[in-house]
JSON list of C-alpha atoms in Angstrom, two decimals:
[
{"chain": "A", "resi": 1, "resn": "MET", "atom": "CA", "xyz": [-36.00, 43.65, -113.68]},
{"chain": "A", "resi": 2, "resn": "GLU", "atom": "CA", "xyz": [-34.70, 45.48, -110.61]},
{"chain": "A", "resi": 3, "resn": "LYS", "atom": "CA", "xyz": [-32.59, 43.64, -108.06]},
{"chain": "A", "resi": 4, "resn": "ASN", "atom": "CA", "xyz": [-33.90, 43.60, -104.52]},
{"chain": "A", "resi": 5, "resn": "THR", "atom": "CA", "xyz": [-30.90, 44.77, -102.49]},
{"chain": "A", "resi": 6, "resn": "ARG", "atom": "CA", "xyz": [-30.90, 45.34, -98.81]},
{"chain": "A", "resi": 7, "resn": "LYS", "atom": "CA", "xyz": [-29.75, 48.84, -97.94]},
{"chain": "A", "resi": 8, "resn": "LEU", "atom": "CA", "xyz": [-28.87, 50.38, -94.61]},
{"chain": "A", "resi": 9, "resn": "PRO", "atom": "CA", "xyz": [-31.30, 53.12, -93.61]},
{"chain": "A", "resi": 10, "resn": "ILE", "atom": "CA", "xyz": [-29.98, 56.67, -93.25]},
{"chain": "A", "resi": 11, "resn": "LYS", "atom": "CA", "xyz": [-30.43, 56.40, -89.47]},
{"chain": "A", "resi": 12, "resn": "SER", "atom": "CA", "xyz": [-28.10, 53.38, -89.33]},
{"chain": "A", "resi": 13, "resn": "LEU", "atom": "CA", "xyz": [-25.52, 54.98, -91.61]},
{"chain": "A", "resi": 14, "resn": "THR", "atom": "CA", "xyz": [-25.58, 58.09, -89.43]},
{"chain": "A", "resi": 15, "resn": "LEU", "atom": "CA", "xyz": [-25.06, 56.07, -86.23]},
{"chain": "A", "resi": 16, "resn": "ILE", "atom": "CA", "xyz": [-22.24, 54.05, -87.85]},
{"chain": "A", "resi": 17, "resn": "GLY", "atom": "CA", "xyz": [-20.55, 57.26, -88.98]},
{"chain": "A", "resi": 18, "resn": "LEU", "atom": "CA", "xyz": [-21.00, 58.86, -85.57]},
{"chain": "A", "resi": 19, "resn": "MET", "atom": "CA", "xyz": [-19.55, 55.87, -83.71]},
{"chain": "A", "resi": 20, "resn": "THR", "atom": "CA", "xyz": [-16.68, 55.61, -86.19]},
{"chain": "A", "resi": 21, "resn": "ALA", "atom": "CA", "xyz": [-15.91, 59.25, -85.41]},
{"chain": "A", "resi": 22, "resn": "VAL", "atom": "CA", "xyz": [-16.08, 58.52, -81.67]},
{"chain": "A", "resi": 23, "resn": "ILE", "atom": "CA", "xyz": [-13.64, 55.62, -82.07]},
{"chain": "A", "resi": 24, "resn": "CYS", "atom": "CA", "xyz": [-11.33, 57.80, -84.18]},
{"chain": "A", "resi": 25, "resn": "ILE", "atom": "CA", "xyz": [-11.40, 60.62, -81.61]},
{"chain": "A", "resi": 26, "resn": "ILE", "atom": "CA", "xyz": [-10.94, 58.46, -78.49]},
{"chain": "A", "resi": 27, "resn": "SER", "atom": "CA", "xyz": [-8.45, 55.86, -79.77]},
{"chain": "A", "resi": 28, "resn": "PRO", "atom": "CA", "xyz": [-5.35, 58.01, -80.38]},
{"chain": "A", "resi": 29, "resn": "PHE", "atom": "CA", "xyz": [-5.01, 58.99, -76.73]},
{"chain": "A", "resi": 30, "resn": "SER", "atom": "CA", "xyz": [-2.38, 56.68, -75.34]},
{"chain": "A", "resi": 31, "resn": "LEU", "atom": "CA", "xyz": [0.13, 56.18, -72.59]},
{"chain": "A", "resi": 32, "resn": "TYR", "atom": "CA", "xyz": [3.31, 54.22, -73.16]},
{"chain": "A", "resi": 33, "resn": "LEU", "atom": "CA", "xyz": [4.62, 52.04, -70.36]},
{"chain": "A", "resi": 34, "resn": "ALA", "atom": "CA", "xyz": [8.36, 51.66, -69.86]},
{"chain": "A", "resi": 35, "resn": "VAL", "atom": "CA", "xyz": [8.01, 47.86, -69.87]},
{"chain": "A", "resi": 36, "resn": "SER", "atom": "CA", "xyz": [6.24, 47.44, -73.21]},
{"chain": "A", "resi": 37, "resn": "PRO", "atom": "CA", "xyz": [6.12, 48.65, -76.81]},
{"chain": "A", "resi": 38, "resn": "VAL", "atom": "CA", "xyz": [2.32, 48.42, -76.64]},
{"chain": "A", "resi": 39, "resn": "PRO", "atom": "CA", "xyz": [0.60, 51.60, -75.39]},
{"chain": "A", "resi": 40, "resn": "VAL", "atom": "CA", "xyz": [-2.40, 51.80, -73.10]},
{"chain": "A", "resi": 41, "resn": "THR", "atom": "CA", "xyz": [-5.15, 53.26, -75.30]},
{"chain": "A", "resi": 42, "resn": "LEU", "atom": "CA", "xyz": [-8.84, 53.95, -75.14]},
{"chain": "A", "resi": 43, "resn": "GLY", "atom": "CA", "xyz": [-9.41, 52.19, -78.48]},
{"chain": "A", "resi": 44, "resn": "ILE", "atom": "CA", "xyz": [-10.78, 49.01, -76.99]},
{"chain": "A", "resi": 45, "resn": "PHE", "atom": "CA", "xyz": [-13.10, 51.06, -74.76]},
{"chain": "A", "resi": 46, "resn": "ALA", "atom": "CA", "xyz": [-14.39, 52.92, -77.81]},
{"chain": "A", "resi": 47, "resn": "ILE", "atom": "CA", "xyz": [-15.09, 49.58, -79.53]},
{"chain": "A", "resi": 48, "resn": "TYR", "atom": "CA", "xyz": [-17.07, 48.39, -76.50]},
{"chain": "A", "resi": 49, "resn": "LEU", "atom": "CA", "xyz": [-19.18, 51.57, -76.62]},
{"chain": "A", "resi": 50, "resn": "ALA", "atom": "CA", "xyz": [-19.74, 51.17, -80.36]},
{"chain": "A", "resi": 51, "resn": "LEU", "atom": "CA", "xyz": [-21.01, 47.63, -79.78]},
{"chain": "A", "resi": 52, "resn": "PHE", "atom": "CA", "xyz": [-23.48, 48.74, -77.11]},
{"chain": "A", "resi": 53, "resn": "THR", "atom": "CA", "xyz": [-24.61, 51.61, -79.33]},
{"chain": "A", "resi": 54, "resn": "LEU", "atom": "CA", "xyz": [-24.77, 49.82, -82.68]},
{"chain": "A", "resi": 55, "resn": "GLY", "atom": "CA", "xyz": [-24.89, 46.09, -82.02]},
{"chain": "A", "resi": 56, "resn": "MET", "atom": "CA", "xyz": [-22.62, 43.50, -83.58]},
{"chain": "A", "resi": 57, "resn": "LYS", "atom": "CA", "xyz": [-23.11, 44.03, -87.32]},
{"chain": "A", "resi": 58, "resn": "LYS", "atom": "CA", "xyz": [-23.08, 47.82, -87.38]},
{"chain": "A", "resi": 59, "resn": "GLY", "atom": "CA", "xyz": [-20.42, 47.90, -84.66]},
{"chain": "A", "resi": 60, "resn": "LEU", "atom": "CA", "xyz": [-18.23, 45.68, -86.82]},
{"chain": "A", "resi": 61, "resn": "ILE", "atom": "CA", "xyz": [-18.73, 48.05, -89.77]},
{"chain": "A", "resi": 62, "resn": "SER", "atom": "CA", "xyz": [-17.80, 51.00, -87.55]},
{"chain": "A", "resi": 63, "resn": "CYS", "atom": "CA", "xyz": [-14.68, 49.17, -86.33]},
{"chain": "A", "resi": 64, "resn": "LEU", "atom": "CA", "xyz": [-13.69, 48.33, -89.90]},
{"chain": "A", "resi": 65, "resn": "MET", "atom": "CA", "xyz": [-14.20, 51.97, -90.95]},
{"chain": "A", "resi": 66, "resn": "TYR", "atom": "CA", "xyz": [-11.92, 53.04, -88.09]},
{"chain": "A", "resi": 67, "resn": "ILE", "atom": "CA", "xyz": [-9.19, 50.64, -89.22]},
{"chain": "A", "resi": 68, "resn": "LEU", "atom": "CA", "xyz": [-9.50, 51.72, -92.85]},
{"chain": "A", "resi": 69, "resn": "THR", "atom": "CA", "xyz": [-9.36, 55.38, -91.78]},
{"chain": "A", "resi": 70, "resn": "GLY", "atom": "CA", "xyz": [-6.09, 54.71, -90.00]},
{"chain": "A", "resi": 71, "resn": "LEU", "atom": "CA", "xyz": [-4.76, 52.58, -92.83]},
{"chain": "A", "resi": 72, "resn": "VAL", "atom": "CA", "xyz": [-5.07, 55.46, -95.31]},
{"chain": "A", "resi": 73, "resn": "GLY", "atom": "CA", "xyz": [-2.97, 57.61, -93.01]},
{"chain": "A", "resi": 74, "resn": "LEU", "atom": "CA", "xyz": [-5.31, 59.63, -90.83]},
{"chain": "A", "resi": 75, "resn": "PRO", "atom": "CA", "xyz": [-3.88, 59.87, -87.29]},
{"chain": "A", "resi": 76, "resn": "VAL", "atom": "CA", "xyz": [-6.48, 57.74, -85.49]},
{"chain": "A", "resi": 77, "resn": "PHE", "atom": "CA", "xyz": [-4.23, 55.02, -84.06]},
{"chain": "A", "resi": 78, "resn": "SER", "atom": "CA", "xyz": [-2.36, 55.26, -80.76]},
{"chain": "A", "resi": 79, "resn": "GLY", "atom": "CA", "xyz": [-0.24, 58.35, -80.31]},
{"chain": "A", "resi": 80, "resn": "PHE", "atom": "CA", "xyz": [-2.11, 60.09, -83.14]},
{"chain": "A", "resi": 81, "resn": "SER", "atom": "CA", "xyz": [-0.46, 57.89, -85.77]},
{"chain": "A", "resi": 82, "resn": "GLY", "atom": "CA", "xyz": [-1.79, 56.28, -88.91]},
{"chain": "A", "resi": 83, "resn": "GLY", "atom": "CA", "xyz": [-0.81, 54.58, -92.10]},
{"chain": "A", "resi": 84, "resn": "PRO", "atom": "CA", "xyz": [0.17, 51.07, -93.16]},
{"chain": "A", "resi": 85, "resn": "ALA", "atom": "CA", "xyz": [3.39, 51.14, -91.12]},
{"chain": "A", "resi": 86, "resn": "LYS", "atom": "CA", "xyz": [1.38, 51.38, -87.91]},
{"chain": "A", "resi": 87, "resn": "LEU", "atom": "CA", "xyz": [-1.06, 48.68, -88.93]},
{"chain": "A", "resi": 88, "resn": "PHE", "atom": "CA", "xyz": [1.73, 46.34, -90.01]},
{"chain": "A", "resi": 89, "resn": "GLY", "atom": "CA", "xyz": [4.02, 47.30, -87.11]},
{"chain": "A", "resi": 90, "resn": "PRO", "atom": "CA", "xyz": [4.37, 45.51, -83.75]},
{"chain": "A", "resi": 91, "resn": "THR", "atom": "CA", "xyz": [0.95, 46.60, -82.42]},
{"chain": "A", "resi": 92, "resn": "GLY", "atom": "CA", "xyz": [-1.01, 46.01, -85.64]},
{"chain": "A", "resi": 93, "resn": "GLY", "atom": "CA", "xyz": [-2.25, 42.61, -84.50]},
{"chain": "A", "resi": 94, "resn": "TYR", "atom": "CA", "xyz": [-4.18, 44.23, -81.68]},
{"chain": "A", "resi": 95, "resn": "ILE", "atom": "CA", "xyz": [-5.84, 46.61, -84.14]},
{"chain": "A", "resi": 96, "resn": "ILE", "atom": "CA", "xyz": [-6.84, 43.70, -86.41]},
{"chain": "A", "resi": 97, "resn": "GLY", "atom": "CA", "xyz": [-8.00, 41.87, -83.28]},
{"chain": "A", "resi": 98, "resn": "TYR", "atom": "CA", "xyz": [-10.59, 44.62, -82.77]},
{"chain": "A", "resi": 99, "resn": "LEU", "atom": "CA", "xyz": [-12.59, 43.06, -85.61]},
{"chain": "A", "resi": 100, "resn": "PHE", "atom": "CA", "xyz": [-12.81, 39.72, -83.80]},
{"chain": "A", "resi": 101, "resn": "LEU", "atom": "CA", "xyz": [-13.55, 41.51, -80.55]},
{"chain": "A", "resi": 102, "resn": "ALA", "atom": "CA", "xyz": [-16.45, 43.27, -82.28]},
{"chain": "A", "resi": 103, "resn": "VAL", "atom": "CA", "xyz": [-17.94, 40.00, -83.52]},
{"chain": "A", "resi": 104, "resn": "ILE", "atom": "CA", "xyz": [-17.60, 38.09, -80.25]},
{"chain": "A", "resi": 105, "resn": "ALA", "atom": "CA", "xyz": [-18.51, 40.83, -77.76]},
{"chain": "A", "resi": 106, "resn": "GLY", "atom": "CA", "xyz": [-21.15, 42.17, -80.15]},
{"chain": "A", "resi": 107, "resn": "TYR", "atom": "CA", "xyz": [-22.85, 38.78, -80.32]},
{"chain": "A", "resi": 108, "resn": "PHE", "atom": "CA", "xyz": [-23.16, 38.62, -76.53]},
{"chain": "A", "resi": 109, "resn": "ILE", "atom": "CA", "xyz": [-24.29, 42.25, -76.27]},
{"chain": "A", "resi": 110, "resn": "ASP", "atom": "CA", "xyz": [-26.94, 41.68, -78.97]},
{"chain": "A", "resi": 111, "resn": "LYS", "atom": "CA", "xyz": [-28.16, 38.41, -77.45]},
{"chain": "A", "resi": 112, "resn": "TRP", "atom": "CA", "xyz": [-28.29, 39.64, -73.82]},
{"chain": "A", "resi": 113, "resn": "PRO", "atom": "CA", "xyz": [-28.28, 43.47, -73.99]},
{"chain": "A", "resi": 114, "resn": "SER", "atom": "CA", "xyz": [-29.43, 44.06, -70.41]},
{"chain": "A", "resi": 115, "resn": "LYS", "atom": "CA", "xyz": [-27.64, 41.14, -68.73]},
{"chain": "A", "resi": 116, "resn": "TRP", "atom": "CA", "xyz": [-24.40, 42.65, -67.46]},
{"chain": "A", "resi": 117, "resn": "PHE", "atom": "CA", "xyz": [-22.80, 39.25, -66.76]},
{"chain": "A", "resi": 118, "resn": "TYR", "atom": "CA", "xyz": [-23.20, 38.02, -70.35]},
{"chain": "A", "resi": 119, "resn": "CYS", "atom": "CA", "xyz": [-22.11, 41.37, -71.79]},
{"chain": "A", "resi": 120, "resn": "LEU", "atom": "CA", "xyz": [-19.02, 41.24, -69.59]},
{"chain": "A", "resi": 121, "resn": "LEU", "atom": "CA", "xyz": [-18.37, 37.63, -70.59]},
{"chain": "A", "resi": 122, "resn": "GLY", "atom": "CA", "xyz": [-18.59, 38.60, -74.26]},
{"chain": "A", "resi": 123, "resn": "MET", "atom": "CA", "xyz": [-16.18, 41.50, -73.76]},
{"chain": "A", "resi": 124, "resn": "ILE", "atom": "CA", "xyz": [-13.74, 39.24, -71.90]},
{"chain": "A", "resi": 125, "resn": "LEU", "atom": "CA", "xyz": [-13.86, 36.52, -74.57]},
{"chain": "A", "resi": 126, "resn": "GLY", "atom": "CA", "xyz": [-13.57, 39.06, -77.39]},
{"chain": "A", "resi": 127, "resn": "THR", "atom": "CA", "xyz": [-10.67, 40.78, -75.66]},
{"chain": "A", "resi": 128, "resn": "ILE", "atom": "CA", "xyz": [-8.88, 37.45, -75.18]},
{"chain": "A", "resi": 129, "resn": "VAL", "atom": "CA", "xyz": [-9.13, 36.80, -78.93]},
{"chain": "A", "resi": 130, "resn": "CYS", "atom": "CA", "xyz": [-7.93, 40.36, -79.61]},
{"chain": "A", "resi": 131, "resn": "TYR", "atom": "CA", "xyz": [-5.00, 39.76, -77.23]},
{"chain": "A", "resi": 132, "resn": "PHE", "atom": "CA", "xyz": [-4.22, 36.51, -79.05]},
{"chain": "A", "resi": 133, "resn": "PHE", "atom": "CA", "xyz": [-3.94, 38.19, -82.46]},
{"chain": "A", "resi": 134, "resn": "GLY", "atom": "CA", "xyz": [-1.93, 41.04, -80.97]},
{"chain": "A", "resi": 135, "resn": "THR", "atom": "CA", "xyz": [0.42, 38.70, -79.12]},
{"chain": "A", "resi": 136, "resn": "VAL", "atom": "CA", "xyz": [1.08, 36.50, -82.15]},
{"chain": "A", "resi": 137, "resn": "TRP", "atom": "CA", "xyz": [1.84, 39.54, -84.31]},
{"chain": "A", "resi": 138, "resn": "LEU", "atom": "CA", "xyz": [3.97, 41.22, -81.61]},
{"chain": "A", "resi": 139, "resn": "ALA", "atom": "CA", "xyz": [5.98, 37.99, -81.19]},
{"chain": "A", "resi": 140, "resn": "PHE", "atom": "CA", "xyz": [6.51, 37.76, -84.95]},
{"chain": "A", "resi": 141, "resn": "GLN", "atom": "CA", "xyz": [7.45, 41.44, -85.38]},
{"chain": "A", "resi": 142, "resn": "MET", "atom": "CA", "xyz": [9.84, 41.57, -82.41]},
{"chain": "A", "resi": 143, "resn": "HIS", "atom": "CA", "xyz": [11.22, 38.03, -82.71]},
{"chain": "A", "resi": 144, "resn": "LEU", "atom": "CA", "xyz": [9.92, 37.01, -79.29]},
{"chain": "A", "resi": 145, "resn": "SER", "atom": "CA", "xyz": [8.45, 33.81, -77.97]},
{"chain": "A", "resi": 146, "resn": "PHE", "atom": "CA", "xyz": [4.69, 33.81, -77.53]},
{"chain": "A", "resi": 147, "resn": "VAL", "atom": "CA", "xyz": [5.12, 33.81, -73.74]},
{"chain": "A", "resi": 148, "resn": "ASN", "atom": "CA", "xyz": [7.49, 36.81, -73.82]},
{"chain": "A", "resi": 149, "resn": "ALA", "atom": "CA", "xyz": [5.15, 38.70, -76.15]},
{"chain": "A", "resi": 150, "resn": "LEU", "atom": "CA", "xyz": [2.26, 37.88, -73.81]},
{"chain": "A", "resi": 151, "resn": "ALA", "atom": "CA", "xyz": [4.25, 39.25, -70.86]},
{"chain": "A", "resi": 152, "resn": "LEU", "atom": "CA", "xyz": [5.05, 42.45, -72.78]},
{"chain": "A", "resi": 153, "resn": "GLY", "atom": "CA", "xyz": [1.82, 43.05, -74.66]},
{"chain": "A", "resi": 154, "resn": "VAL", "atom": "CA", "xyz": [-0.98, 41.64, -72.51]},
{"chain": "A", "resi": 155, "resn": "LEU", "atom": "CA", "xyz": [-0.28, 41.04, -68.84]},
{"chain": "A", "resi": 156, "resn": "PRO", "atom": "CA", "xyz": [0.44, 44.68, -67.90]},
{"chain": "A", "resi": 157, "resn": "TYR", "atom": "CA", "xyz": [-2.84, 45.75, -69.55]},
{"chain": "A", "resi": 158, "resn": "ILE", "atom": "CA", "xyz": [-5.34, 43.35, -68.01]},
{"chain": "A", "resi": 159, "resn": "PRO", "atom": "CA", "xyz": [-6.28, 45.57, -65.02]},
{"chain": "A", "resi": 160, "resn": "ALA", "atom": "CA", "xyz": [-6.85, 48.64, -67.24]},
{"chain": "A", "resi": 161, "resn": "ASP", "atom": "CA", "xyz": [-8.90, 46.62, -69.75]},
{"chain": "A", "resi": 162, "resn": "LEU", "atom": "CA", "xyz": [-11.06, 45.19, -66.95]},
{"chain": "A", "resi": 163, "resn": "ALA", "atom": "CA", "xyz": [-11.69, 48.75, -65.74]},
{"chain": "A", "resi": 164, "resn": "LYS", "atom": "CA", "xyz": [-12.62, 49.78, -69.31]},
{"chain": "A", "resi": 165, "resn": "MET", "atom": "CA", "xyz": [-15.08, 46.87, -69.44]},
{"chain": "A", "resi": 166, "resn": "ALA", "atom": "CA", "xyz": [-16.67, 47.93, -66.15]},
{"chain": "A", "resi": 167, "resn": "ILE", "atom": "CA", "xyz": [-17.06, 51.53, -67.33]},
{"chain": "A", "resi": 168, "resn": "ALA", "atom": "CA", "xyz": [-18.43, 50.34, -70.68]},
{"chain": "A", "resi": 169, "resn": "LEU", "atom": "CA", "xyz": [-21.04, 48.26, -68.84]},
{"chain": "A", "resi": 170, "resn": "LEU", "atom": "CA", "xyz": [-22.04, 51.20, -66.64]},
{"chain": "A", "resi": 171, "resn": "ILE", "atom": "CA", "xyz": [-22.43, 53.46, -69.67]},
{"chain": "A", "resi": 172, "resn": "GLY", "atom": "CA", "xyz": [-23.34, 50.95, -72.38]},
{"chain": "A", "resi": 173, "resn": "ILE", "atom": "CA", "xyz": [-26.32, 49.11, -70.91]},
{"chain": "A", "resi": 174, "resn": "PRO", "atom": "CA", "xyz": [-28.33, 52.26, -70.07]},
{"chain": "A", "resi": 175, "resn": "LEU", "atom": "CA", "xyz": [-27.22, 53.88, -73.34]},
{"chain": "A", "resi": 176, "resn": "ARG", "atom": "CA", "xyz": [-28.51, 50.92, -75.33]},
{"chain": "A", "resi": 177, "resn": "LYS", "atom": "CA", "xyz": [-31.81, 50.91, -73.43]},
{"chain": "A", "resi": 178, "resn": "GLY", "atom": "CA", "xyz": [-32.22, 54.61, -74.15]},
{"chain": "A", "resi": 179, "resn": "LEU", "atom": "CA", "xyz": [-31.47, 54.14, -77.85]},
{"chain": "A", "resi": 180, "resn": "GLU", "atom": "CA", "xyz": [-33.99, 51.28, -78.02]},
{"chain": "A", "resi": 181, "resn": "ARG", "atom": "CA", "xyz": [-36.66, 53.40, -76.28]},
{"chain": "A", "resi": 182, "resn": "ALA", "atom": "CA", "xyz": [-35.96, 56.18, -78.80]},
{"chain": "A", "resi": 183, "resn": "HIS", "atom": "CA", "xyz": [-36.29, 53.62, -81.63]},
{"chain": "A", "resi": 184, "resn": "LEU", "atom": "CA", "xyz": [-32.78, 54.35, -82.84]},
{"chain": "A", "resi": 185, "resn": "LEU", "atom": "CA", "xyz": [-31.75, 50.69, -82.78]}
]
């Protein structure tokens, strides 16, 4: 007797692979600030776009594929770095936080795909959780208090991340509508 297993269609696998590639291409570009060991990257922006393009479940798979790609050593993390040392280094908590961001923001984007306020709320809540994981890990790695790690690894980045959310909304909502009209979602 043959098992009935649920498989992802080729179209979905192609979109997941494509968005994983987009995340891997965009994420390494970074700018280091003199006040923090955490760089400004486009990684979180790429995750937002993946969620609009793929939805929560496939976006989460794409995010996980990105992390695994970096873990095996391909230079897809900030500053064109990769490998376990980067993932388990001071900024690794933010990278792991991308998974939680994908679930939370992806849920809101799936539930209210054309409602910009709810999509923004989901991105904000997901980013807060991502910040939390990153801050806890940064504090542990650098022997800082949570408040000091928050001041170093989160507060300087809030304006840039809000701008990334706004751009993701401007691109993501029409992109998703177009993909739905083309029956690609």
